[in-house]
Amino acid sequence: DPSKDTEWNDLLRHFGILPPKSKLEDEEEEMVLYLQKASNMGTAHQQCQKMGRGMKPYEKMNLEELKEAEDDFDDADRKAIEMYRQQRVQEWRYLQRRQKYGELREICGEQYVQEVTNAPEDAWVVIHLYWPSVPMCLLVNEHLSLLARKFPEAKFLKAIVNSCIQNYHDRCLPTILVYKTGEMKGRFVGAAECGERDLKVE
């Protein structure tokens, strides 16, 4: 998986085989690392230090131990823990919004209205009508898979064309349609409009 942060992918990026990671991927990775670090109450420790206090034993406790020791907390402890909790809730909500979809999903014609026309109003929907034997369609599917991971707040779909439209001409493939609030906002029909074989994920 070229989007994963592994030593192998770093090496491939170094030699130019994989493109450099985008700023967005770096930000997401930083957020995940931050959440992992914060889970051991590190943020509460920082809040206590800002209030001029030393590290307290509760900062090394697990959830069960915290519940048992709750009666011993003073107001400053409770305030630091509440600030930490609020921050984690905000971070969790941010990640939930960001990671709504995150993959290129296959649908059939019967699902088109539900998945595309009746999609949530805040979501952009990108659907690729394709045929598996058309090489350009396979290239578009590859790129859309990468974009779906990069932009998980948008819904990326693909459908074999004859499940949606009968007798659709091969020269009109690939066809990419973009929707928002049930209305078509953009379309790319045929190889020329989709960038021919020079098409890059950017």
Coordinates of N, CA and C in Angstrom, one line a residue:
D1 N 0.8 -1.2 0.0 CA 0.0 0.0 0.0 C 0.9 1.2 0.0
P2 N 0.9 2.0 -1.1 CA 1.8 3.2 -1.2 C 1.5 4.3 -0.2
S3 N 0.3 4.3 0.4 CA -0.1 5.4 1.3 C 0.4 5.1 2.7
K4 N 0.8 3.9 3.0 CA 1.3 3.5 4.4 C 2.7 4.1 4.6
D5 N 2.9 4.4 5.9 CA 4.2 5.0 6.2 C 5.1 3.9 6.7
T6 N 5.9 3.3 5.8 CA 6.8 2.2 6.1 C 8.2 2.5 5.6
E7 N 9.2 1.8 6.2 CA 10.5 2.1 5.7 C 10.7 1.8 4.2
W8 N 10.0 0.7 3.8 CA 10.0 0.4 2.3 C 9.5 1.5 1.5
N9 N 8.3 2.1 1.9 CA 7.7 3.2 1.1 C 8.6 4.4 1.2
D10 N 9.2 4.7 2.3 CA 10.2 5.8 2.4 C 11.3 5.6 1.5
L11 N 11.8 4.4 1.3 CA 12.9 4.1 0.4 C 12.5 4.3 -1.0
L12 N 11.3 3.9 -1.4 CA 10.7 4.0 -2.7 C 10.5 5.5 -3.0
R13 N 10.1 6.3 -2.0 CA 9.9 7.7 -2.2 C 11.3 8.4 -2.4
H14 N 12.3 7.9 -1.7 CA 13.7 8.5 -1.8 C 14.2 8.4 -3.2
F15 N 13.9 7.2 -3.9 CA 14.4 7.0 -5.2 C 13.4 7.4 -6.3
G16 N 12.4 8.1 -5.9 CA 11.4 8.6 -6.9 C 10.5 7.6 -7.5
I17 N 10.4 6.4 -6.9 CA 9.5 5.4 -7.5 C 8.1 5.7 -7.0
L18 N 7.9 6.2 -5.7 CA 6.6 6.6 -5.2 C 6.7 8.2 -5.2
P19 N 5.6 8.8 -5.4 CA 5.6 10.3 -5.3 C 5.7 10.7 -3.8
P20 N 6.3 11.9 -3.5 CA 6.4 12.3 -2.1 C 5.0 12.4 -1.5
K21 N 5.0 12.2 -0.2 CA 3.8 12.3 0.6 C 3.3 13.7 0.5
S22 N 1.9 13.8 0.4 CA 1.3 15.2 0.3 C 1.3 15.8 1.7
K23 N 1.1 17.1 1.8 CA 1.0 17.8 3.0 C -0.2 17.3 3.8
L24 N -1.3 16.9 3.1 CA -2.5 16.5 3.8 C -2.2 15.1 4.5
E25 N -1.5 14.2 3.8 CA -1.1 12.9 4.5 C -0.3 13.1 5.7
D26 N 0.7 14.1 5.6 CA 1.6 14.4 6.7 C 0.8 14.9 7.9
E27 N -0.2 15.8 7.6 CA -1.0 16.3 8.7 C -1.9 15.2 9.3
E28 N -2.4 14.3 8.5 CA -3.2 13.2 9.1 C -2.3 12.3 10.0
E29 N -1.1 12.0 9.5 CA -0.2 11.2 10.2 C 0.2 11.8 11.5
E30 N 0.4 13.1 11.5 CA 0.8 13.9 12.7 C -0.4 13.8 13.7
M31 N -1.6 13.9 13.2 CA -2.8 13.9 14.1 C -2.9 12.5 14.7
V32 N -2.7 11.4 14.0 CA -2.8 10.1 14.5 C -1.7 9.9 15.6
L33 N -0.5 10.3 15.3 CA 0.6 10.2 16.2 C 0.3 11.0 17.5
Y34 N -0.2 12.2 17.3 CA -0.6 13.0 18.4 C -1.6 12.3 19.3
L35 N -2.6 11.7 18.7 CA -3.7 11.0 19.5 C -3.1 9.8 20.2
Q36 N -2.2 9.1 19.6 CA -1.6 8.0 20.3 C -0.8 8.4 21.5
K37 N 0.0 9.5 21.3 CA 0.8 10.1 22.4 C -0.1 10.6 23.5
A38 N -1.2 11.3 23.1 CA -2.1 11.9 24.1 C -2.8 10.8 24.9
S39 N -3.0 9.6 24.4 CA -3.8 8.6 25.1 C -3.2 8.2 26.5
N40 N -2.0 8.5 26.7 CA -1.4 8.1 28.0 C -1.4 9.3 29.0
M41 N -2.3 10.3 28.7 CA -2.6 11.4 29.6 C -1.4 12.5 29.5
G42 N -0.6 12.4 28.4 CA 0.4 13.4 28.3 C -0.1 14.8 28.2
T43 N -1.3 15.0 27.6 CA -1.8 16.4 27.5 C -2.2 16.9 28.9
A44 N -2.7 16.0 29.7 CA -3.1 16.5 31.1 C -1.8 16.9 31.8
H45 N -0.7 16.2 31.6 CA 0.5 16.5 32.2 C 1.0 17.9 31.8
Q46 N 0.8 18.2 30.5 CA 1.2 19.6 30.0 C 0.3 20.6 30.6
Q47 N -1.0 20.3 30.7 CA -1.9 21.3 31.3 C -1.5 21.6 32.8
C48 N -1.1 20.6 33.5 CA -0.7 20.7 34.9 C 0.6 21.6 35.0
Q49 N 1.5 21.3 34.1 CA 2.7 22.1 34.1 C 2.5 23.5 33.8
K50 N 1.5 23.8 32.9 CA 1.2 25.2 32.6 C 0.6 25.9 33.8
M51 N 0.0 25.1 34.6 CA -0.6 25.7 35.9 C 0.4 25.7 37.0
G52 N 1.7 25.4 36.6 CA 2.7 25.5 37.6 C 2.8 24.3 38.6
R53 N 2.3 23.2 38.2 CA 2.2 22.0 39.0 C 3.2 20.9 38.5
G54 N 3.7 20.1 39.4 CA 4.5 19.0 39.0 C 3.7 17.8 38.5
M55 N 4.3 16.8 38.0 CA 3.6 15.6 37.5 C 2.9 14.9 38.7
K56 N 1.6 14.6 38.5 CA 0.9 13.9 39.5 C 0.8 12.4 39.2
P57 N 0.6 11.5 40.2 CA 0.6 10.1 40.0 C -0.6 9.7 39.1
Y58 N -1.7 10.4 39.1 CA -2.9 10.0 38.2 C -2.5 10.0 36.8
E59 N -1.5 10.8 36.4 CA -1.2 10.9 34.9 C -0.6 9.6 34.4
K60 N -0.2 8.6 35.3 CA 0.3 7.3 34.9 C -0.8 6.2 35.1
M61 N -2.0 6.6 35.6 CA -3.0 5.6 35.9 C -3.8 5.3 34.7
N62 N -4.3 4.0 34.7 CA -5.3 3.7 33.6 C -6.7 4.1 34.1
L63 N -7.7 3.9 33.2 CA -9.0 4.4 33.5 C -9.6 3.8 34.8
E64 N -9.4 2.6 35.1 CA -9.9 2.0 36.3 C -9.3 2.6 37.6
E65 N -8.0 2.8 37.5 CA -7.3 3.4 38.6 C -7.7 4.9 38.8
L66 N -8.0 5.6 37.7 CA -8.5 6.9 37.8 C -9.8 7.0 38.5
K67 N -10.7 6.1 38.2 CA -12.0 6.1 38.8 C -11.9 5.8 40.3
E68 N -11.0 4.9 40.7 CA -10.8 4.6 42.2 C -10.3 5.8 42.9
A69 N -9.3 6.6 42.2 CA -8.6 7.7 42.9 C -9.4 9.0 42.8
E70 N -10.5 9.0 42.1 CA -11.2 10.3 41.8 C -11.5 11.1 43.0
D71 N -11.8 10.5 44.2 CA -12.1 11.3 45.4 C -10.9 12.1 45.9
D72 N -9.7 11.7 45.5 CA -8.5 12.4 46.0 C -8.1 13.6 45.1
F73 N -8.8 13.7 44.0 CA -8.4 14.8 43.1 C -8.9 16.2 43.6
D74 N -8.1 17.2 43.5 CA -8.5 18.5 43.8 C -9.1 19.2 42.6
D75 N -9.5 20.4 42.7 CA -10.2 21.2 41.6 C -9.2 21.3 40.4
A76 N -8.0 21.6 40.7 CA -7.0 21.8 39.6 C -6.9 20.5 38.8
D77 N -6.8 19.3 39.5 CA -6.7 18.0 38.8 C -8.0 17.8 37.9
R78 N -9.1 18.1 38.5 CA -10.4 17.9 37.8 C -10.4 18.8 36.5
K79 N -9.9 20.0 36.7 CA -9.9 20.9 35.6 C -9.0 20.5 34.5
A80 N -7.8 20.0 34.8 CA -6.9 19.5 33.8 C -7.4 18.3 33.1
I81 N -8.0 17.4 33.8 CA -8.6 16.1 33.2 C -9.8 16.5 32.3
E82 N -10.6 17.4 32.7 CA -11.8 17.9 31.9 C -11.3 18.5 30.6
M83 N -10.2 19.4 30.7 CA -9.6 20.0 29.5 C -9.1 19.0 28.6
Y84 N -8.4 18.0 29.1 CA -7.9 16.9 28.3 C -9.0 16.1 27.6
R85 N -10.1 15.8 28.4 CA -11.2 15.1 27.8 C -11.9 15.9 26.7
Q86 N -12.1 17.2 26.9 CA -12.7 18.0 25.9 C -11.8 18.0 24.6
Q87 N -10.5 18.1 24.8 CA -9.6 18.1 23.6 C -9.7 16.8 22.9
R88 N -9.7 15.7 23.6 CA -9.8 14.4 22.9 C -11.1 14.2 22.2
V89 N -12.2 14.7 22.7 CA -13.5 14.7 22.1 C -13.5 15.5 20.8
Q90 N -12.9 16.7 20.8 CA -12.8 17.5 19.6 C -11.9 16.8 18.5
E91 N -10.8 16.2 19.0 CA -9.9 15.5 18.0 C -10.6 14.3 17.4
W92 N -11.4 13.6 18.3 CA -12.1 12.4 17.8 C -13.2 12.8 16.7
R93 N -13.9 13.9 17.0 CA -14.9 14.4 16.1 C -14.3 14.8 14.8
Y94 N -13.1 15.5 14.9 CA -12.4 15.9 13.7 C -12.0 14.7 12.8
L95 N -11.5 13.6 13.4 CA -11.1 12.4 12.7 C -12.3 11.7 12.1
Q96 N -13.5 11.7 12.9 CA -14.7 11.1 12.4 C -15.2 11.8 11.1
R97 N -15.1 13.1 11.1 CA -15.5 13.9 9.9 C -14.6 13.6 8.8
R98 N -13.3 13.5 9.0 CA -12.3 13.3 8.0 C -12.4 11.9 7.4
Q99 N -12.7 10.9 8.2 CA -12.7 9.5 7.8 C -14.0 8.9 7.5
K100 N -14.9 9.7 6.9 CA -16.2 9.2 6.6 C -16.3 8.1 5.6
Y101 N -15.6 8.2 4.5 CA -15.6 7.2 3.5 C -14.3 6.5 3.3
G102 N -13.3 7.1 2.6 CA -11.9 6.6 2.5 C -11.6 5.5 1.6
E103 N -12.5 5.0 0.7 CA -12.2 4.0 -0.2 C -13.1 4.1 -1.5
L104 N -12.6 3.5 -2.6 CA -13.4 3.5 -3.8 C -14.3 2.3 -3.8
R105 N -15.6 2.5 -3.7 CA -16.5 1.4 -3.5 C -17.2 1.1 -4.9
E106 N -17.5 -0.2 -5.1 CA -18.2 -0.7 -6.3 C -19.7 -0.7 -6.0
I107 N -20.5 -0.1 -6.9 CA -22.0 -0.2 -6.7 C -22.5 -0.7 -8.1
C108 N -23.8 -1.0 -8.1 CA -24.5 -1.4 -9.3 C -25.6 -0.3 -9.6
G109 N -26.2 -0.4 -10.7 CA -27.2 0.5 -11.2 C -28.3 0.7 -10.2
E110 N -28.7 -0.4 -9.5 CA -29.9 -0.3 -8.6 C -29.5 0.5 -7.4
Q111 N -28.3 0.7 -7.1 CA -27.9 1.5 -5.9 C -27.6 2.9 -6.2
Y112 N -27.7 3.3 -7.5 CA -27.2 4.6 -8.0 C -28.0 5.7 -7.3
V113 N -29.3 5.6 -7.3 CA -30.1 6.7 -6.7 C -29.8 6.9 -5.2
Q114 N -29.7 5.8 -4.5 CA -29.4 5.8 -3.0 C -28.0 6.4 -2.8
E115 N -27.0 5.9 -3.5 CA -25.6 6.2 -3.2 C -25.2 7.5 -3.8
V116 N -25.8 8.0 -4.9 CA -25.4 9.2 -5.6 C -26.4 10.3 -5.4
T117 N -27.6 10.1 -5.9 CA -28.6 11.2 -5.9 C -29.0 11.5 -4.5
N118 N -29.2 10.5 -3.6 CA -29.6 10.7 -2.3 C -28.5 10.7 -1.2
A119 N -27.3 11.0 -1.7 CA -26.2 11.0 -0.7 C -26.3 12.2 0.2
P120 N -25.7 12.1 1.4 CA -25.8 13.3 2.3 C -25.4 14.6 1.7
E121 N -26.1 15.7 2.1 CA -26.0 17.0 1.4 C -24.6 17.5 1.5
D122 N -23.9 17.2 2.6 CA -22.5 17.8 2.8 C -21.4 17.0 2.0
A123 N -21.8 15.9 1.4 CA -20.8 15.1 0.7 C -20.7 15.3 -0.8
W124 N -19.5 15.4 -1.3 CA -19.2 15.4 -2.7 C -19.2 13.9 -3.1
V125 N -19.8 13.6 -4.2 CA -19.8 12.2 -4.7 C -19.1 12.2 -6.1
V126 N -18.1 11.3 -6.2 CA -17.4 11.1 -7.5 C -17.7 9.7 -7.9
I127 N -18.4 9.5 -9.1 CA -18.6 8.1 -9.6 C -18.0 7.9 -10.9
H128 N -17.4 6.8 -11.1 CA -16.7 6.4 -12.3 C -17.5 5.3 -13.0
L129 N -18.1 5.6 -14.2 CA -18.7 4.5 -15.0 C -17.6 3.9 -15.9
Y130 N -17.4 2.6 -15.8 CA -16.3 2.0 -16.4 C -16.6 0.6 -17.0
W131 N -15.7 0.2 -17.8 CA -15.8 -1.2 -18.3 C -14.4 -1.9 -18.0
P132 N -14.4 -3.0 -17.4 CA -13.1 -3.7 -17.0 C -12.1 -3.9 -18.1
S133 N -12.6 -4.0 -19.4 CA -11.6 -4.4 -20.5 C -11.0 -3.1 -21.1
V134 N -11.4 -1.9 -20.6 CA -10.8 -0.7 -21.2 C -9.7 -0.2 -20.3
P135 N -8.4 -0.3 -20.8 CA -7.3 0.1 -20.0 C -7.3 1.4 -19.3
M136 N -7.9 2.4 -20.0 CA -8.0 3.8 -19.4 C -8.9 3.8 -18.2
C137 N -9.9 2.9 -18.2 CA -10.8 2.8 -17.0 C -10.1 2.2 -15.8
L138 N -9.2 1.3 -16.1 CA -8.4 0.7 -15.0 C -7.5 1.7 -14.4
L139 N -6.9 2.5 -15.2 CA -6.0 3.6 -14.7 C -6.8 4.6 -13.9
V140 N -8.0 5.0 -14.3 CA -8.8 5.9 -13.6 C -9.2 5.3 -12.2
N141 N -9.5 4.0 -12.2 CA -9.9 3.3 -10.9 C -8.7 3.3 -10.0
E142 N -7.5 3.1 -10.5 CA -6.3 3.2 -9.7 C -6.1 4.5 -9.0
H143 N -6.3 5.6 -9.8 CA -6.1 6.9 -9.3 C -7.2 7.3 -8.3
L144 N -8.4 6.9 -8.6 CA -9.5 7.2 -7.7 C -9.4 6.5 -6.4
S145 N -8.8 5.3 -6.4 CA -8.6 4.6 -5.1 C -7.6 5.4 -4.2
L146 N -6.6 6.0 -4.8 CA -5.6 6.8 -4.1 C -6.3 8.1 -3.6
L147 N -7.1 8.7 -4.4 CA -7.8 9.9 -4.0 C -8.8 9.7 -2.9
A148 N -9.5 8.5 -3.0 CA -10.5 8.2 -1.9 C -9.8 8.1 -0.6
R149 N -8.6 7.6 -0.5 CA -7.9 7.6 0.8 C -7.4 8.9 1.2
K150 N -7.0 9.8 0.2 CA -6.5 11.1 0.5 C -7.6 12.1 0.9
F151 N -8.8 11.8 0.4 CA -10.0 12.7 0.7 C -11.1 11.9 1.2
P152 N -11.0 11.4 2.4 CA -12.0 10.5 3.0 C -13.4 11.1 3.3
E153 N -13.4 12.5 3.2 CA -14.7 13.2 3.4 C -15.6 13.2 2.2
A154 N -15.0 12.8 1.0 CA -15.8 12.7 -0.3 C -16.1 11.2 -0.5
K155 N -17.2 10.9 -1.2 CA -17.6 9.6 -1.5 C -17.1 9.2 -2.9
F156 N -16.3 8.2 -3.1 CA -15.8 7.8 -4.4 C -16.4 6.4 -4.7
L157 N -17.0 6.4 -5.9 CA -17.7 5.2 -6.3 C -17.3 4.8 -7.7
K158 N -17.5 3.5 -8.0 CA -17.4 3.0 -9.4 C -18.5 2.1 -9.7
A159 N -18.9 2.0 -11.0 CA -20.0 1.1 -11.4 C -19.7 0.7 -12.8
I160 N -19.9 -0.6 -13.1 CA -19.8 -1.1 -14.5 C -20.9 -0.4 -15.2
V161 N -20.5 0.2 -16.4 CA -21.4 1.1 -17.1 C -22.8 0.5 -17.5
N162 N -22.7 -0.8 -17.9 CA -24.0 -1.3 -18.4 C -25.0 -1.7 -17.3
S163 N -24.5 -1.6 -16.0 CA -25.5 -1.8 -14.9 C -26.2 -0.5 -14.7
C164 N -25.7 0.6 -15.2 CA -26.4 1.9 -15.0 C -27.0 2.4 -16.3
I165 N -26.3 2.2 -17.4 CA -26.8 2.8 -18.7 C -26.6 1.7 -19.8
Q166 N -27.7 1.3 -20.4 CA -27.6 0.2 -21.5 C -27.1 0.9 -22.8
N167 N -26.3 0.1 -23.5 CA -25.8 0.5 -24.9 C -24.9 1.8 -24.8
Y168 N -24.2 1.9 -23.8 CA -23.3 3.1 -23.7 C -22.1 2.9 -24.5
H169 N -21.7 3.9 -25.3 CA -20.6 3.7 -26.3 C -19.2 3.6 -25.5
D170 N -18.4 2.7 -26.0 CA -17.0 2.5 -25.4 C -16.2 3.8 -25.5
R171 N -16.5 4.6 -26.6 CA -15.7 5.8 -26.8 C -16.0 6.9 -25.8
C172 N -17.1 6.7 -25.0 CA -17.4 7.6 -24.0 C -16.8 7.2 -22.6
L173 N -16.0 6.1 -22.6 CA -15.4 5.7 -21.4 C -14.0 6.1 -21.3
P174 N -13.4 6.4 -20.2 CA -14.1 6.4 -18.9 C -15.1 7.6 -18.8
T175 N -16.1 7.5 -18.0 CA -17.0 8.6 -17.7 C -16.9 8.9 -16.1
I176 N -16.6 10.1 -15.8 CA -16.5 10.4 -14.4 C -17.6 11.5 -14.1
L177 N -18.5 11.3 -13.2 CA -19.5 12.3 -12.8 C -19.3 12.7 -11.4
V178 N -19.5 14.0 -11.2 CA -19.3 14.6 -9.8 C -20.6 15.2 -9.4
Y179 N -21.1 14.8 -8.2 CA -22.4 15.3 -7.7 C -22.2 16.0 -6.3
K180 N -23.1 16.9 -6.0 CA -23.2 17.5 -4.7 C -24.7 17.8 -4.5
T181 N -25.3 17.5 -3.4 CA -26.7 17.7 -3.0 C -27.6 17.2 -4.1
G182 N -27.3 16.0 -4.7 CA -28.1 15.4 -5.7 C -28.0 16.0 -7.1
E183 N -27.2 17.0 -7.3 CA -27.1 17.6 -8.6 C -25.7 17.4 -9.2
M184 N -25.7 17.2 -10.5 CA -24.4 17.0 -11.2 C -23.6 18.3 -11.2
K185 N -22.4 18.3 -10.7 CA -21.6 19.5 -10.7 C -20.5 19.5 -11.7
G186 N -20.2 18.3 -12.2 CA -19.1 18.2 -13.2 C -19.1 16.9 -13.9
R187 N -18.5 16.8 -15.1 CA -18.4 15.5 -15.8 C -17.3 15.5 -16.7
F188 N -16.7 14.3 -16.8 CA -15.5 14.1 -17.7 C -15.9 12.8 -18.6
V189 N -16.1 13.0 -19.9 CA -16.6 11.9 -20.7 C -15.5 11.6 -21.8
G190 N -15.1 10.3 -21.8 CA -14.1 9.9 -22.8 C -12.7 10.1 -22.3
A191 N -11.8 9.4 -23.0 CA -10.4 9.4 -22.6 C -9.7 10.8 -22.7
A192 N -10.1 11.5 -23.8 CA -9.5 12.9 -24.0 C -9.8 13.8 -22.8
E193 N -11.1 13.8 -22.4 CA -11.5 14.7 -21.2 C -10.9 14.2 -19.9
C194 N -10.6 12.9 -19.9 CA -10.0 12.3 -18.6 C -8.5 12.4 -18.6
G195 N -7.9 12.9 -19.6 CA -6.4 13.1 -19.6 C -5.6 12.0 -20.4
E196 N -6.3 11.2 -21.1 CA -5.6 10.2 -21.9 C -4.7 9.3 -21.0
R197 N -3.7 8.7 -21.6 CA -2.9 7.8 -20.8 C -1.8 8.5 -20.0
D198 N -1.7 9.8 -20.2 CA -0.8 10.6 -19.4 C -1.5 11.0 -18.1
L199 N -2.7 10.6 -17.8 CA -3.4 11.0 -16.6 C -2.6 10.6 -15.4
K200 N -2.4 11.6 -14.5 CA -1.7 11.4 -13.2 C -2.7 11.6 -12.1
V201 N -2.4 11.1 -11.0 CA -3.4 11.2 -9.8 C -3.6 12.6 -9.4
E202 N -2.6 13.5 -9.6 CA -2.7 14.9 -9.3 C -3.8 15.6 -10.1

